PDB file of C-alpha atoms in Angstrom:
ATOM      1  CA  GLN T   1     -13.182  -9.304 -15.155  1.00 90.00           C
ATOM      2  CA  VAL T   2     -12.470  -8.201 -11.600  1.00 93.00           C
ATOM      3  CA  GLN T   3     -15.475  -6.530 -10.084  1.00 95.00           C
ATOM      4  CA  LEU T   4     -16.664  -5.249  -6.719  1.00 97.00           C
ATOM      5  CA  VAL T   5     -20.308  -4.240  -6.374  1.00 97.00           C
ATOM      6  CA  GLU T   6     -21.725  -2.546  -3.305  1.00 98.00           C
ATOM      7  CA  SER T   7     -25.403  -2.511  -2.427  1.00 98.00           C
ATOM      8  CA  GLY T   8     -27.777  -1.828   0.426  1.00 98.00           C
ATOM      9  CA  GLY T   9     -27.443   1.917   0.859  1.00 98.00           C
ATOM     10  CA  GLY T  10     -30.368   4.205   1.491  1.00 98.00           C
ATOM     11  CA  VAL T  11     -31.892   6.818   3.754  1.00 98.00           C
ATOM     12  CA  VAL T  12     -32.198   5.950   7.430  1.00 98.00           C
ATOM     13  CA  GLN T  13     -33.057   7.845  10.585  1.00 98.00           C
ATOM     14  CA  PRO T  14     -30.433   8.505  13.270  1.00 98.00           C
ATOM     15  CA  GLY T  15     -30.086   5.619  15.677  1.00 98.00           C
ATOM     16  CA  ARG T  16     -31.374   3.065  13.187  1.00 98.00           C
ATOM     17  CA  SER T  17     -29.495   0.282  11.401  1.00 98.00           C
ATOM     18  CA  LEU T  18     -28.556  -0.553   7.839  1.00 98.00           C
ATOM     19  CA  GLY T  19     -26.692  -3.417   6.201  1.00 98.00           C
ATOM     20  CA  LEU T  20     -24.403  -3.096   3.205  1.00 98.00           C
ATOM     21  CA  SER T  21     -23.117  -5.843   0.939  1.00 98.00           C
ATOM     22  CA  CYS T  22     -20.045  -6.104  -1.252  1.00 98.00           C
ATOM     23  CA  ALA T  23     -20.181  -8.787  -3.938  1.00 98.00           C
ATOM     24  CA  ALA T  24     -16.953  -9.733  -5.672  1.00 97.00           C
ATOM     25  CA  SER T  25     -16.124 -11.566  -8.868  1.00 94.00           C
ATOM     26  CA  GLY T  26     -13.194 -12.169 -11.179  1.00 93.00           C
ATOM     27  CA  PHE T  27     -10.599 -12.992  -8.532  1.00 92.00           C
ATOM     28  CA  ILE T  28     -10.006 -15.537  -5.782  1.00 91.00           C
ATOM     29  CA  PHE T  29     -12.154 -13.822  -3.198  1.00 94.00           C
ATOM     30  CA  SER T  30     -11.245 -16.198  -0.369  1.00 93.00           C
ATOM     31  CA  ASN T  31      -7.596 -15.115  -0.630  1.00 93.00           C
ATOM     32  CA  HIS T  32      -8.262 -11.382  -0.299  1.00 96.00           C
ATOM     33  CA  ALA T  33      -8.894  -8.990   2.564  1.00 97.00           C
ATOM     34  CA  ILE T  34     -11.789  -6.627   1.954  1.00 98.00           C
ATOM     35  CA  HIS T  35     -11.866  -3.025   3.146  1.00 98.00           C
ATOM     36  CA  TRP T  36     -14.712  -0.545   3.449  1.00 98.00           C
ATOM     37  CA  VAL T  37     -13.924   3.084   2.729  1.00 98.00           C
ATOM     38  CA  ARG T  38     -16.390   5.964   2.876  1.00 98.00           C
ATOM     39  CA  GLN T  39     -16.550   9.445   1.458  1.00 98.00           C
ATOM     40  CA  ALA T  40     -18.792  12.103   2.954  1.00 98.00           C
ATOM     41  CA  PRO T  41     -20.219  14.660   0.521  1.00 97.00           C
ATOM     42  CA  GLY T  42     -17.464  16.956  -0.686  1.00 96.00           C
ATOM     43  CA  LYS T  43     -14.887  15.313   1.584  1.00 98.00           C
ATOM     44  CA  GLY T  44     -11.966  12.939   1.248  1.00 98.00           C
ATOM     45  CA  LEU T  45     -11.703   9.211   1.699  1.00 98.00           C
ATOM     46  CA  GLU T  46     -12.000   7.697   5.169  1.00 98.00           C
ATOM     47  CA  TRP T  47     -10.959   4.140   5.946  1.00 98.00           C
ATOM     48  CA  VAL T  48     -13.749   2.377   7.860  1.00 98.00           C
ATOM     49  CA  ALA T  49     -12.904  -1.278   8.404  1.00 98.00           C
ATOM     50  CA  VAL T  50     -11.224  -4.407   7.063  1.00 98.00           C
ATOM     51  CA  VAL T  51     -11.952  -8.122   7.273  1.00 98.00           C
ATOM     52  CA  SER T  52      -9.225 -10.675   6.647  1.00 97.00           C
ATOM     53  CA  TYR T  53      -9.384 -13.233   3.837  1.00 96.00           C
ATOM     54  CA  ASP T  54     -10.937 -15.871   6.079  1.00 96.00           C
ATOM     55  CA  GLY T  55     -13.023 -13.596   8.285  1.00 96.00           C
ATOM     56  CA  SER T  56     -11.005 -14.387  11.386  1.00 97.00           C
ATOM     57  CA  SER T  57      -9.721 -10.850  11.877  1.00 97.00           C
ATOM     58  CA  LYS T  58     -11.660  -7.616  11.721  1.00 98.00           C
ATOM     59  CA  TYR T  59     -10.478  -4.116  12.446  1.00 98.00           C
ATOM     60  CA  TYR T  60     -12.413  -0.865  12.652  1.00 98.00           C
ATOM     61  CA  ALA T  61     -11.749   2.849  12.654  1.00 98.00           C
ATOM     62  CA  ASP T  62     -12.384   4.480  16.019  1.00 97.00           C
ATOM     63  CA  SER T  63     -15.251   6.445  14.476  1.00 98.00           C
ATOM     64  CA  VAL T  64     -17.285   3.258  13.901  1.00 98.00           C
ATOM     65  CA  LYS T  65     -15.926   0.819  16.477  1.00 98.00           C
ATOM     66  CA  GLY T  66     -18.677  -0.736  18.531  1.00 98.00           C
ATOM     67  CA  ARG T  67     -21.369   0.294  16.027  1.00 98.00           C
ATOM     68  CA  PHE T  68     -20.301  -1.365  12.765  1.00 98.00           C
ATOM     69  CA  THR T  69     -19.714  -5.086  12.306  1.00 98.00           C
ATOM     70  CA  LEU T  70     -18.083  -6.888   9.408  1.00 98.00           C
ATOM     71  CA  SER T  71     -18.689 -10.424   8.248  1.00 97.00           C
ATOM     72  CA  ARG T  72     -18.007 -12.384   5.097  1.00 97.00           C
ATOM     73  CA  ASP T  73     -19.330 -15.448   3.308  1.00 97.00           C
ATOM     74  CA  ASN T  74     -16.629 -16.844   1.062  1.00 97.00           C
ATOM     75  CA  SER T  75     -19.069 -19.360  -0.442  1.00 97.00           C
ATOM     76  CA  LYS T  76     -20.990 -16.380  -1.849  1.00 97.00           C
ATOM     77  CA  ASN T  77     -18.016 -14.092  -2.496  1.00 97.00           C
ATOM     78  CA  THR T  78     -19.694 -11.455  -0.356  1.00 98.00           C
ATOM     79  CA  VAL T  79     -18.772  -9.203   2.554  1.00 98.00           C
ATOM     80  CA  PHE T  80     -21.369  -7.598   4.773  1.00 98.00           C
ATOM     81  CA  LEU T  81     -21.152  -4.389   6.784  1.00 98.00           C
ATOM     82  CA  GLN T  82     -23.795  -4.113   9.482  1.00 98.00           C
ATOM     83  CA  MET T  83     -24.144  -0.517  10.637  1.00 98.00           C
ATOM     84  CA  ASN T  84     -25.982   0.126  13.897  1.00 98.00           C
ATOM     85  CA  SER T  85     -26.705   3.283  15.893  1.00 98.00           C
ATOM     86  CA  LEU T  86     -26.217   5.369  12.792  1.00 98.00           C
ATOM     87  CA  ARG T  87     -25.380   9.039  13.129  1.00 98.00           C
ATOM     88  CA  PRO T  88     -25.707  11.952  10.698  1.00 98.00           C
ATOM     89  CA  GLU T  89     -21.906  11.985  10.378  1.00 98.00           C
ATOM     90  CA  ASP T  90     -22.072   8.467   8.904  1.00 98.00           C
ATOM     91  CA  THR T  91     -23.654   9.981   5.800  1.00 98.00           C
ATOM     92  CA  ALA T  92     -21.359   9.068   2.920  1.00 98.00           C
ATOM     93  CA  VAL T  93     -20.835   6.942  -0.142  1.00 98.00           C
ATOM     94  CA  TYR T  94     -19.519   3.588   1.038  1.00 98.00           C
ATOM     95  CA  TYR T  95     -17.017   1.733  -1.140  1.00 98.00           C
ATOM     96  CA  CYS T  96     -15.534  -1.714  -0.784  1.00 97.00           C
ATOM     97  CA  ALA T  97     -12.004  -2.350  -1.989  1.00 97.00           C
ATOM     98  CA  SER T  98      -9.415  -5.071  -1.741  1.00 97.00           C
ATOM     99  CA  TRP T  99      -5.778  -4.711  -0.854  1.00 97.00           C
ATOM    100  CA  GLY T 100      -3.354  -6.358   1.537  1.00 94.00           C
ATOM    101  CA  CYS T 101      -0.336  -8.573   1.917  1.00 92.00           C
ATOM    102  CA  SER T 102       0.029 -12.294   2.363  1.00 87.00           C
ATOM    103  CA  GLY T 103       3.505 -13.060   3.569  1.00 83.00           C
ATOM    104  CA  THR T 104       5.847 -11.125   1.326  1.00 84.00           C
ATOM    105  CA  SER T 105       3.346 -10.818  -1.527  1.00 91.00           C
ATOM    106  CA  CYS T 106       1.043  -7.819  -1.681  1.00 94.00           C
ATOM    107  CA  TYR T 107      -2.002  -7.241  -3.865  1.00 94.00           C
ATOM    108  CA  ALA T 108      -4.632  -4.644  -4.656  1.00 95.00           C
ATOM    109  CA  VAL T 109      -7.687  -4.685  -6.880  1.00 95.00           C
ATOM    110  CA  GLU T 110      -7.282  -1.812  -9.316  1.00 95.00           C
ATOM    111  CA  TYR T 111     -10.888  -0.712  -9.709  1.00 94.00           C
ATOM    112  CA  TRP T 112     -13.308  -0.140  -6.860  1.00 96.00           C
ATOM    113  CA  GLY T 113     -17.058  -0.463  -7.100  1.00 92.00           C
ATOM    114  CA  GLN T 114     -19.192   2.608  -7.703  1.00 96.00           C
ATOM    115  CA  GLY T 115     -20.163   2.685  -4.040  1.00 98.00           C
ATOM    116  CA  THR T 116     -23.514   2.769  -2.301  1.00 98.00           C
ATOM    117  CA  PRO T 117     -24.814   5.988  -0.733  1.00 98.00           C
ATOM    118  CA  VAL T 118     -25.967   6.129   2.866  1.00 98.00           C
ATOM    119  CA  THR T 119     -27.868   9.118   4.228  1.00 98.00           C
ATOM    120  CA  VAL T 120     -28.599   9.382   7.927  1.00 98.00           C
ATOM    121  CA  SER T 121     -31.244  12.003   8.489  1.00 98.00           C
ATOM    122  CA  SER T 122     -34.474  12.509  10.352  1.00 96.00           C
TER     123      SER T 122
ATOM    124  CA  GLN B   1      -3.393  10.684  16.974  1.00 80.00           C
ATOM    125  CA  THR B   2      -1.030  10.628  14.026  1.00 84.00           C
ATOM    126  CA  VAL B   3      -2.298  12.442  10.955  1.00 96.00           C
ATOM    127  CA  VAL B   4      -1.403  11.494   7.385  1.00 98.00           C
ATOM    128  CA  THR B   5      -0.362  14.616   5.530  1.00 98.00           C
ATOM    129  CA  GLN B   6      -0.672  15.460   1.838  1.00 98.00           C
ATOM    130  CA  GLU B   7      -0.339  18.693  -0.066  1.00 98.00           C
ATOM    131  CA  PRO B   8      -3.854  20.160  -0.427  1.00 98.00           C
ATOM    132  CA  SER B   9      -3.209  21.162  -4.008  1.00 98.00           C
ATOM    133  CA  PHE B  10      -0.561  21.042  -6.692  1.00 98.00           C
ATOM    134  CA  SER B  11      -0.228  22.312 -10.212  1.00 98.00           C
ATOM    135  CA  VAL B  12       1.762  20.894 -13.117  1.00 98.00           C
ATOM    136  CA  SER B  13       2.179  21.905 -16.734  1.00 98.00           C
ATOM    137  CA  PRO B  14       1.255  19.457 -19.480  1.00 98.00           C
ATOM    138  CA  GLY B  15       4.270  17.256 -20.133  1.00 98.00           C
ATOM    139  CA  GLY B  16       5.813  18.182 -16.811  1.00 98.00           C
ATOM    140  CA  THR B  17       6.753  16.105 -13.802  1.00 98.00           C
ATOM    141  CA  VAL B  18       5.182  16.363 -10.387  1.00 98.00           C
ATOM    142  CA  THR B  19       5.817  14.560  -7.118  1.00 98.00           C
ATOM    143  CA  LEU B  20       3.054  14.314  -4.552  1.00 98.00           C
ATOM    144  CA  THR B  21       3.965  13.287  -1.033  1.00 98.00           C
ATOM    145  CA  CYS B  22       2.383  11.433   1.860  1.00 98.00           C
ATOM    146  CA  GLY B  23       3.841  12.009   5.291  1.00 98.00           C
ATOM    147  CA  LEU B  24       3.093  11.724   8.964  1.00 98.00           C
ATOM    148  CA  SER B  25       2.431  14.500  11.465  1.00 96.00           C
ATOM    149  CA  SER B  26       4.857  12.643  13.689  1.00 94.00           C
ATOM    150  CA  GLY B  27       7.502  10.293  12.374  1.00 94.00           C
ATOM    151  CA  SER B  28       8.704   9.011   9.031  1.00 97.00           C
ATOM    152  CA  VAL B  29       6.976   6.909   6.402  1.00 98.00           C
ATOM    153  CA  SER B  30       8.778   3.736   5.391  1.00 97.00           C
ATOM    154  CA  THR B  31       7.884   0.666   3.370  1.00 96.00           C
ATOM    155  CA  THR B  32       6.458  -0.901   6.519  1.00 96.00           C
ATOM    156  CA  TYR B  33       3.556   1.531   6.196  1.00 97.00           C
ATOM    157  CA  TYR B  34       2.673  -0.138   2.853  1.00 97.00           C
ATOM    158  CA  PRO B  35       1.617   3.129   1.199  1.00 98.00           C
ATOM    159  CA  ASN B  36      -1.027   2.904  -1.503  1.00 98.00           C
ATOM    160  CA  TRP B  37      -2.008   5.654  -3.913  1.00 98.00           C
ATOM    161  CA  TYR B  38      -5.414   6.268  -5.454  1.00 98.00           C
ATOM    162  CA  GLN B  39      -6.716   8.515  -8.205  1.00 98.00           C
ATOM    163  CA  GLN B  40     -10.245   9.884  -8.115  1.00 98.00           C
ATOM    164  CA  THR B  41     -11.880  12.095 -10.693  1.00 97.00           C
ATOM    165  CA  PRO B  42     -15.068  13.979  -9.765  1.00 92.00           C
ATOM    166  CA  GLY B  43     -18.121  11.742  -9.573  1.00 92.00           C
ATOM    167  CA  GLN B  44     -16.100   8.565 -10.018  1.00 96.00           C
ATOM    168  CA  ALA B  45     -14.916   5.829  -7.708  1.00 97.00           C
ATOM    169  CA  PRO B  46     -11.254   5.777  -6.702  1.00 98.00           C
ATOM    170  CA  ARG B  47      -8.799   3.756  -8.744  1.00 98.00           C
ATOM    171  CA  THR B  48      -5.723   2.060  -7.302  1.00 98.00           C
ATOM    172  CA  LEU B  49      -2.575   3.410  -8.951  1.00 98.00           C
ATOM    173  CA  ILE B  50       0.205   2.140  -6.691  1.00 98.00           C
ATOM    174  CA  TYR B  51       0.237  -0.325  -3.811  1.00 98.00           C
ATOM    175  CA  SER B  52       2.850  -1.440  -1.325  1.00 97.00           C
ATOM    176  CA  THR B  53       5.012   1.638  -1.980  1.00 97.00           C
ATOM    177  CA  ASN B  54       5.900   1.077  -5.634  1.00 97.00           C
ATOM    178  CA  THR B  55       3.876  -1.683  -7.285  1.00 97.00           C
ATOM    179  CA  ARG B  56       1.836  -0.321 -10.151  1.00 98.00           C
ATOM    180  CA  SER B  57      -1.644  -1.715 -10.833  1.00 96.00           C
ATOM    181  CA  SER B  58      -1.676  -3.612 -14.112  1.00 93.00           C
ATOM    182  CA  GLY B  59      -3.569  -1.012 -16.134  1.00 94.00           C
ATOM    183  CA  VAL B  60      -1.685   2.013 -14.850  1.00 97.00           C
ATOM    184  CA  PRO B  61       0.787   3.615 -17.269  1.00 97.00           C
ATOM    185  CA  ASP B  62       4.418   3.714 -16.235  1.00 96.00           C
ATOM    186  CA  ARG B  63       4.219   7.506 -16.072  1.00 97.00           C
ATOM    187  CA  PHE B  64       3.062   6.872 -12.517  1.00 98.00           C
ATOM    188  CA  SER B  65       5.600   5.629 -10.002  1.00 98.00           C
ATOM    189  CA  GLY B  66       5.765   5.271  -6.248  1.00 98.00           C
ATOM    190  CA  SER B  67       8.688   5.520  -3.892  1.00 98.00           C
ATOM    191  CA  ILE B  68       9.928   6.626  -0.503  1.00 98.00           C
ATOM    192  CA  LEU B  69      11.569  10.031  -0.685  1.00 98.00           C
ATOM    193  CA  GLY B  70      13.219  11.113   2.511  1.00 96.00           C
ATOM    194  CA  ASN B  71      10.688  10.591   5.265  1.00 97.00           C
ATOM    195  CA  LYS B  72       7.601  10.439   3.035  1.00 98.00           C
ATOM    196  CA  ALA B  73       5.938   8.222   0.497  1.00 98.00           C
ATOM    197  CA  ALA B  74       5.863   9.787  -2.936  1.00 98.00           C
ATOM    198  CA  LEU B  75       3.839   9.509  -6.129  1.00 98.00           C
ATOM    199  CA  THR B  76       5.616  10.853  -9.190  1.00 98.00           C
ATOM    200  CA  ILE B  77       3.834  11.577 -12.451  1.00 98.00           C
ATOM    201  CA  THR B  78       6.071  12.156 -15.432  1.00 98.00           C
ATOM    202  CA  GLY B  79       4.808  13.614 -18.700  1.00 98.00           C
ATOM    203  CA  ALA B  80       1.601  14.883 -17.081  1.00 98.00           C
ATOM    204  CA  GLN B  81      -1.496  14.781 -19.258  1.00 97.00           C
ATOM    205  CA  ALA B  82      -4.755  16.676 -19.052  1.00 97.00           C
ATOM    206  CA  ASP B  83      -6.639  13.628 -17.843  1.00 96.00           C
ATOM    207  CA  ASP B  84      -4.270  13.296 -14.886  1.00 98.00           C
ATOM    208  CA  GLU B  85      -6.164  16.207 -13.366  1.00 98.00           C
ATOM    209  CA  SER B  86      -7.741  14.444 -10.371  1.00 98.00           C
ATOM    210  CA  ASP B  87      -7.671  14.071  -6.632  1.00 98.00           C
ATOM    211  CA  TYR B  88      -4.924  11.799  -5.348  1.00 98.00           C
ATOM    212  CA  TYR B  89      -5.088  10.010  -2.014  1.00 98.00           C
ATOM    213  CA  CYS B  90      -2.590   7.955  -0.099  1.00 98.00           C
ATOM    214  CA  VAL B  91      -3.338   5.459   2.642  1.00 98.00           C
ATOM    215  CA  LEU B  92      -0.906   4.167   5.241  1.00 98.00           C
ATOM    216  CA  TYR B  93      -0.912   1.102   7.460  1.00 97.00           C
ATOM    217  CA  MET B  94      -0.645   2.231  11.081  1.00 97.00           C
ATOM    218  CA  GLY B  95      -0.346  -1.219  12.610  1.00 94.00           C
ATOM    219  CA  SER B  96      -2.853  -3.296  14.575  1.00 95.00           C
ATOM    220  CA  GLY B  97      -4.988  -3.638  11.459  1.00 96.00           C
ATOM    221  CA  ILE B  98      -5.641   0.085  11.135  1.00 97.00           C
ATOM    222  CA  TRP B  99      -5.252   2.141   7.955  1.00 98.00           C
ATOM    223  CA  VAL B 100      -5.488   5.922   7.627  1.00 98.00           C
ATOM    224  CA  PHE B 101      -6.035   7.995   4.490  1.00 98.00           C
ATOM    225  CA  GLY B 102      -4.466  11.326   3.826  1.00 98.00           C
ATOM    226  CA  GLU B 103      -6.770  14.235   3.061  1.00 98.00           C
ATOM    227  CA  GLY B 104      -5.905  14.149  -0.597  1.00 98.00           C
ATOM    228  CA  THR B 105      -4.147  16.365  -3.123  1.00 98.00           C
ATOM    229  CA  LYS B 106      -6.052  18.141  -5.851  1.00 98.00           C
ATOM    230  CA  LEU B 107      -3.835  18.110  -8.933  1.00 98.00           C
ATOM    231  CA  THR B 108      -4.381  20.687 -11.638  1.00 98.00           C
ATOM    232  CA  VAL B 109      -2.791  20.304 -15.066  1.00 98.00           C
ATOM    233  CA  LEU B 110      -2.429  23.662 -16.780  1.00 93.00           C
TER     234      LEU B 110
END
């Protein structure tokens, strides 16, 4: 069964740091890019960042560039999102998801995890 | 900065057909934007319906289809059912590793 499980969310003060994890199972993790997507309360989805299948490429939305850092450990089927210098506007539920293309073949994991909530507040 | 546009809301009758679109504030959407479509019901995580323009996720009924219509990506739902009432989001690949979501369409079935 394909599964993505996020963890690590919580309440943190502005300017502090927090690390999120995304653990995957049920598919060949080392072949898949992993994205982070967030959703602020009552708002739509916002793409945050993506790490390539092997961790060699990472891309970030302008809103988090320079503050958030992605890494992955394919031996543990896990992706990590390190969030520094957090701001109140980073408050959201953070989801990990997998989609992408390898050559001419594209893929997407149908079901996302339930997300992990992050609240940035003093 | 280019904005991904979606209809804020749409209404369809049970059994009817509806087409939701995903466009750009500047320019046309093509297959090279690899549009994906997601369904989200309140309080739930999103679910991938369509990826890479028109590939349906394995558990998604064939009532859902994706395409390029004119200068936009499109999600068509045929034979709408009550439990299709959800928020629908598209995401587009903007190049250089960057993806951008649309603001979503709230679909009402009544």
